[in-house]
PDB file of C-alpha atoms in Angstrom:
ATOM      1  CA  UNK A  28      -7.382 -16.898  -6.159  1.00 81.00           C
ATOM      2  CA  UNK A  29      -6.505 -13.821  -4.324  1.00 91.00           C
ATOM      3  CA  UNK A  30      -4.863 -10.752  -6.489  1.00 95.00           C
ATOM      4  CA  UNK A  31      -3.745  -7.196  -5.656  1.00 97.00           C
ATOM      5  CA  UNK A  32      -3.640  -5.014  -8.322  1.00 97.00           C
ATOM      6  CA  UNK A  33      -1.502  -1.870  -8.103  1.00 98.00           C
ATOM      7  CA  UNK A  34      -1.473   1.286  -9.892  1.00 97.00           C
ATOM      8  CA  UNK A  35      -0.100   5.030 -10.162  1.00 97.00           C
ATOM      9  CA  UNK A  36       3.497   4.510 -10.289  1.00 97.00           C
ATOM     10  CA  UNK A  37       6.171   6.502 -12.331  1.00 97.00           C
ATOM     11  CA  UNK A  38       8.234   9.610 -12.613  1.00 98.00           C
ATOM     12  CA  UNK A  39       7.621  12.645 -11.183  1.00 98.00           C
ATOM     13  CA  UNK A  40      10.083  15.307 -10.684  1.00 98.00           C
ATOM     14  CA  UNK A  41      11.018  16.549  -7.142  1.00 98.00           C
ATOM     15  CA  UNK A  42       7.933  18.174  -4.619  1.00 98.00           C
ATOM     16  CA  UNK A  43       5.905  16.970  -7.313  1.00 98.00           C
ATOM     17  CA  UNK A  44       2.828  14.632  -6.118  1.00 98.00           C
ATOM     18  CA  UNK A  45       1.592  10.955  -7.124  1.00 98.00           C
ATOM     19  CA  UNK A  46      -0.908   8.704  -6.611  1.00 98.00           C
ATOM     20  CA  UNK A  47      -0.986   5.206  -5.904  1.00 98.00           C
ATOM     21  CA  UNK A  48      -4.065   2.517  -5.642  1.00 98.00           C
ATOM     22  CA  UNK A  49      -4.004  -1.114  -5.376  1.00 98.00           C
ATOM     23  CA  UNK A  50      -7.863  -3.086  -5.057  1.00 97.00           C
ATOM     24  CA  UNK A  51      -7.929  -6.656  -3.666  1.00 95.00           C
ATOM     25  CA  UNK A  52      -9.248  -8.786  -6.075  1.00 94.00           C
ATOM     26  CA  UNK A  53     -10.382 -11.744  -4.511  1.00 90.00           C
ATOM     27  CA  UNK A  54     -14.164 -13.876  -4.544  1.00 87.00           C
ATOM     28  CA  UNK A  55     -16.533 -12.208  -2.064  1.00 83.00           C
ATOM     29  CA  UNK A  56     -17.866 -16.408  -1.885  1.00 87.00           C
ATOM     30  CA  UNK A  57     -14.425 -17.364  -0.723  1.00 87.00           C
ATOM     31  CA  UNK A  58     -13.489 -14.243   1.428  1.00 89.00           C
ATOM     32  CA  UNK A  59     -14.658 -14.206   4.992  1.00 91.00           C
ATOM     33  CA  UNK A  60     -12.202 -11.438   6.039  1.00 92.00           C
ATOM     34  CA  UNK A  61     -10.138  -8.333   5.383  1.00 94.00           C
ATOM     35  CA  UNK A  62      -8.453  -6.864   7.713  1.00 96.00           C
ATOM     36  CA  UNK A  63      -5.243  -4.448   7.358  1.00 97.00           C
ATOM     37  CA  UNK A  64      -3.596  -2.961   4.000  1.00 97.00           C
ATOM     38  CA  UNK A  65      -1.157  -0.913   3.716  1.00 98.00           C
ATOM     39  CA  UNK A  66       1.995  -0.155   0.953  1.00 98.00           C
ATOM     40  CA  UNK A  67       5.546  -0.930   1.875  1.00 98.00           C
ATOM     41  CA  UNK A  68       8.347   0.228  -0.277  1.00 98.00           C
ATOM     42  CA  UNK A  69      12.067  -0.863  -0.601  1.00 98.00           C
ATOM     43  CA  UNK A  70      14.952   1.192  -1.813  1.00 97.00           C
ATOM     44  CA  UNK A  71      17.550  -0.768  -3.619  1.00 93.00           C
ATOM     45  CA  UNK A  72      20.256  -2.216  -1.108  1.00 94.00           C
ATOM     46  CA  UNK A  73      18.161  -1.026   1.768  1.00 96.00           C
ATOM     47  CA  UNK A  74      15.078  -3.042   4.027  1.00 97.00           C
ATOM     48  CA  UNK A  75      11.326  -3.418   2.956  1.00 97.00           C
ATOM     49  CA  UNK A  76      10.120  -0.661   5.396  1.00 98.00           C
ATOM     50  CA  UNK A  77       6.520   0.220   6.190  1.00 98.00           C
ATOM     51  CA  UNK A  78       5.081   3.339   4.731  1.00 98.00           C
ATOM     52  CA  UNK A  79       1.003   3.653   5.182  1.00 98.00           C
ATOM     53  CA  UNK A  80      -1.313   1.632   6.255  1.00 98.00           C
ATOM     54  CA  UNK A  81      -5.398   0.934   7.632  1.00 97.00           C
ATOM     55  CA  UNK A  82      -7.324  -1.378   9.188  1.00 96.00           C
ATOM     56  CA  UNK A  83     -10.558  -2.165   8.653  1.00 92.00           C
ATOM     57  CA  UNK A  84     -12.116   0.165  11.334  1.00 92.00           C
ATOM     58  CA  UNK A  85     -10.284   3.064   9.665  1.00 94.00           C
ATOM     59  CA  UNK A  86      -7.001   3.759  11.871  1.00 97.00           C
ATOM     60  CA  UNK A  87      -4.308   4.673  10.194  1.00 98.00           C
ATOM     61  CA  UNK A  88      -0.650   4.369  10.427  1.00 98.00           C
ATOM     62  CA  UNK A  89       2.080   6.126   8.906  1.00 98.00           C
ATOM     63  CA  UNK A  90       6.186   6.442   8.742  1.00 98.00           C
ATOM     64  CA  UNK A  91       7.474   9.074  10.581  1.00 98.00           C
ATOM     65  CA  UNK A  92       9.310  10.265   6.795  1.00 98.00           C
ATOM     66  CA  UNK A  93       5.838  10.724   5.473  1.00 98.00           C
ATOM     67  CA  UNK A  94       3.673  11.999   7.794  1.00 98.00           C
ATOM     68  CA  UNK A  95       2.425  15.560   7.152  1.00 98.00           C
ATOM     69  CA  UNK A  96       3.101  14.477   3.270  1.00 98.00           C
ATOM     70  CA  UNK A  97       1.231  11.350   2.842  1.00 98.00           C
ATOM     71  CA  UNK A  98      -2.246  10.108   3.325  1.00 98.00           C
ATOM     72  CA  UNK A  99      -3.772   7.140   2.995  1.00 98.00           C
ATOM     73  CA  UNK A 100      -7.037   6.372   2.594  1.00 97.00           C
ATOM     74  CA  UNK A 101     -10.036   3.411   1.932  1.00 96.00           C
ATOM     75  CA  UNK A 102     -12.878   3.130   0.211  1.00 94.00           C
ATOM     76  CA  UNK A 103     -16.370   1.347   1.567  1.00 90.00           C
ATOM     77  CA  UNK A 104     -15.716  -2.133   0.068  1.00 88.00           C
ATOM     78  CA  UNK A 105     -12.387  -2.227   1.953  1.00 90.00           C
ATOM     79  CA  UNK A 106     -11.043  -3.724  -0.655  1.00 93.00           C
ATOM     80  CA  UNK A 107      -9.175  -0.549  -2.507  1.00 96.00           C
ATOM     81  CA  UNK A 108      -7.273   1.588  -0.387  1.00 97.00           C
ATOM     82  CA  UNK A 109      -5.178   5.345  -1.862  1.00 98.00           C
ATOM     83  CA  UNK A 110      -1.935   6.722  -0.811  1.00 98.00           C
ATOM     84  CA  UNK A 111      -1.901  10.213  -2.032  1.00 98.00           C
ATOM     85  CA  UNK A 112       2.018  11.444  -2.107  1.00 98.00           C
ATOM     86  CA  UNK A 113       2.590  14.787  -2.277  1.00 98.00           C
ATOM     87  CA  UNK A 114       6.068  16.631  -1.639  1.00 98.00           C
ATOM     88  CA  UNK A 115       7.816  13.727  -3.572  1.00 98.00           C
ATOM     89  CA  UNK A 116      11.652  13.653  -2.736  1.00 98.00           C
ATOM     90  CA  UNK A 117      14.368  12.189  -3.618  1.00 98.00           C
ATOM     91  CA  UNK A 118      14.775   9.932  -1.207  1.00 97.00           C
ATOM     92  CA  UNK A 119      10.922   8.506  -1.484  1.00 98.00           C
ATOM     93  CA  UNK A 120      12.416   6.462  -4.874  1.00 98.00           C
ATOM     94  CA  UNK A 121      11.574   3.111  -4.773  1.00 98.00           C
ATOM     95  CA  UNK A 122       9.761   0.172  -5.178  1.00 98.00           C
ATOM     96  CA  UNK A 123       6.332   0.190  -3.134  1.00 98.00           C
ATOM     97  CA  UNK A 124       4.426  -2.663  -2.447  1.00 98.00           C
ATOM     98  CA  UNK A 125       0.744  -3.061  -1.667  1.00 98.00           C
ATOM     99  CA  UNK A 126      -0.103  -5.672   1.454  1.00 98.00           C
ATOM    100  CA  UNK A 127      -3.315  -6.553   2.540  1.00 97.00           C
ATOM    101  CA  UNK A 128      -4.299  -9.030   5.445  1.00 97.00           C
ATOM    102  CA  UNK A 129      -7.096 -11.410   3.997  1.00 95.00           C
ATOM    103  CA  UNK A 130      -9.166 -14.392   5.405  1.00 94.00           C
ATOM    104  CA  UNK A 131      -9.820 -17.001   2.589  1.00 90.00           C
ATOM    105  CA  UNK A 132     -10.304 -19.884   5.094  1.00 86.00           C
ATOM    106  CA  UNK A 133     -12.169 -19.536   8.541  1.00 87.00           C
ATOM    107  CA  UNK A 134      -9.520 -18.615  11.394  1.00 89.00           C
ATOM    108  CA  UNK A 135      -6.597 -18.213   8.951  1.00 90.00           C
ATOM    109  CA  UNK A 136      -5.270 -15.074   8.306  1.00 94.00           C
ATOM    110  CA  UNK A 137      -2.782 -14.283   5.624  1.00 95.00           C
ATOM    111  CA  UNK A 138      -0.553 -11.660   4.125  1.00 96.00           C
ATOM    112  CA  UNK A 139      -0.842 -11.338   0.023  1.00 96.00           C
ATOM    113  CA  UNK A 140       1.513  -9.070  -1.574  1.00 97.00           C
ATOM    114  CA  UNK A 141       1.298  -6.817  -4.863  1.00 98.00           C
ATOM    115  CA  UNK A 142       3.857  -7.457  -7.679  1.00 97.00           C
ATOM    116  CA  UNK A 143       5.464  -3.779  -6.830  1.00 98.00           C
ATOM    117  CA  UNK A 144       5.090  -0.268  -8.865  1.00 98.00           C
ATOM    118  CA  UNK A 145       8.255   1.485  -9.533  1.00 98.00           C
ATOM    119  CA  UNK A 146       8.362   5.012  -7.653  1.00 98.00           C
ATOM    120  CA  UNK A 147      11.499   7.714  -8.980  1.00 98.00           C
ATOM    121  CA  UNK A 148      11.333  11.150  -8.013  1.00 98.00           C
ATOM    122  CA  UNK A 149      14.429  13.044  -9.858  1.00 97.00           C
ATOM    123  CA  UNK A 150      16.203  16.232  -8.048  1.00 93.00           C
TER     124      UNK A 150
END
């Protein structure tokens, strides 16, 4: 069983920062792999668009909307990663995702989503 569980979403008024975490939970016995995660968000009527993400080794990777704003970040277990938002605006509202890139069976590498945390940053 492979879980990630997201947290830090809300409302927070424009320029305004926020905080959002999401921790794979998943068996150490069954997991032989973790490789990127990131969080992906998705504005109503528009695409699922990348918006941070890691890999294992550390590199990250950001929107071009974000950078200079938002910073992502990963803790030793590589299992929990941080995406510290700061300078909220408007146009950040939405739902964001958490994705990570696990290996629950030799040689097989999956993506696992997070059930989504509502983001809404008022003018």
């Amino acid at each position: 069983q492979v879980q990630l569980v997201e947290s830090g979403g809300g409302l927070v008024q424009a320029g305004g920062p926020l905080r959002l975490s999401c921790a794979a939970s998943v068996s150490a016995e069954i997991l032989f792999g973790i490789y990127d995660m990131g969080w992906y968000r998705q504005a109503p009527g528009k695409q699922r668009e990348l918006v941070a993400a890691v890999t294992s080794g550390g590199v990250t990777n950001y929107a071009d909307s974000v950078k200079g704003r938002f910073t992502i970040s990963r803790d030793s277990s590589k299992r929990t990663i941080d995406l510290q938002m700061n300078d909220l605006k408007p146009e950040d509202t939405a739902v964001y995702f958490c994705n990570a890139q696990l290996e629950v069976a030799l040689d097989t590498v999956s993506d696992y989503w997070g059930q989504g945390t509502q983001v809404t940053v008022s003018s």
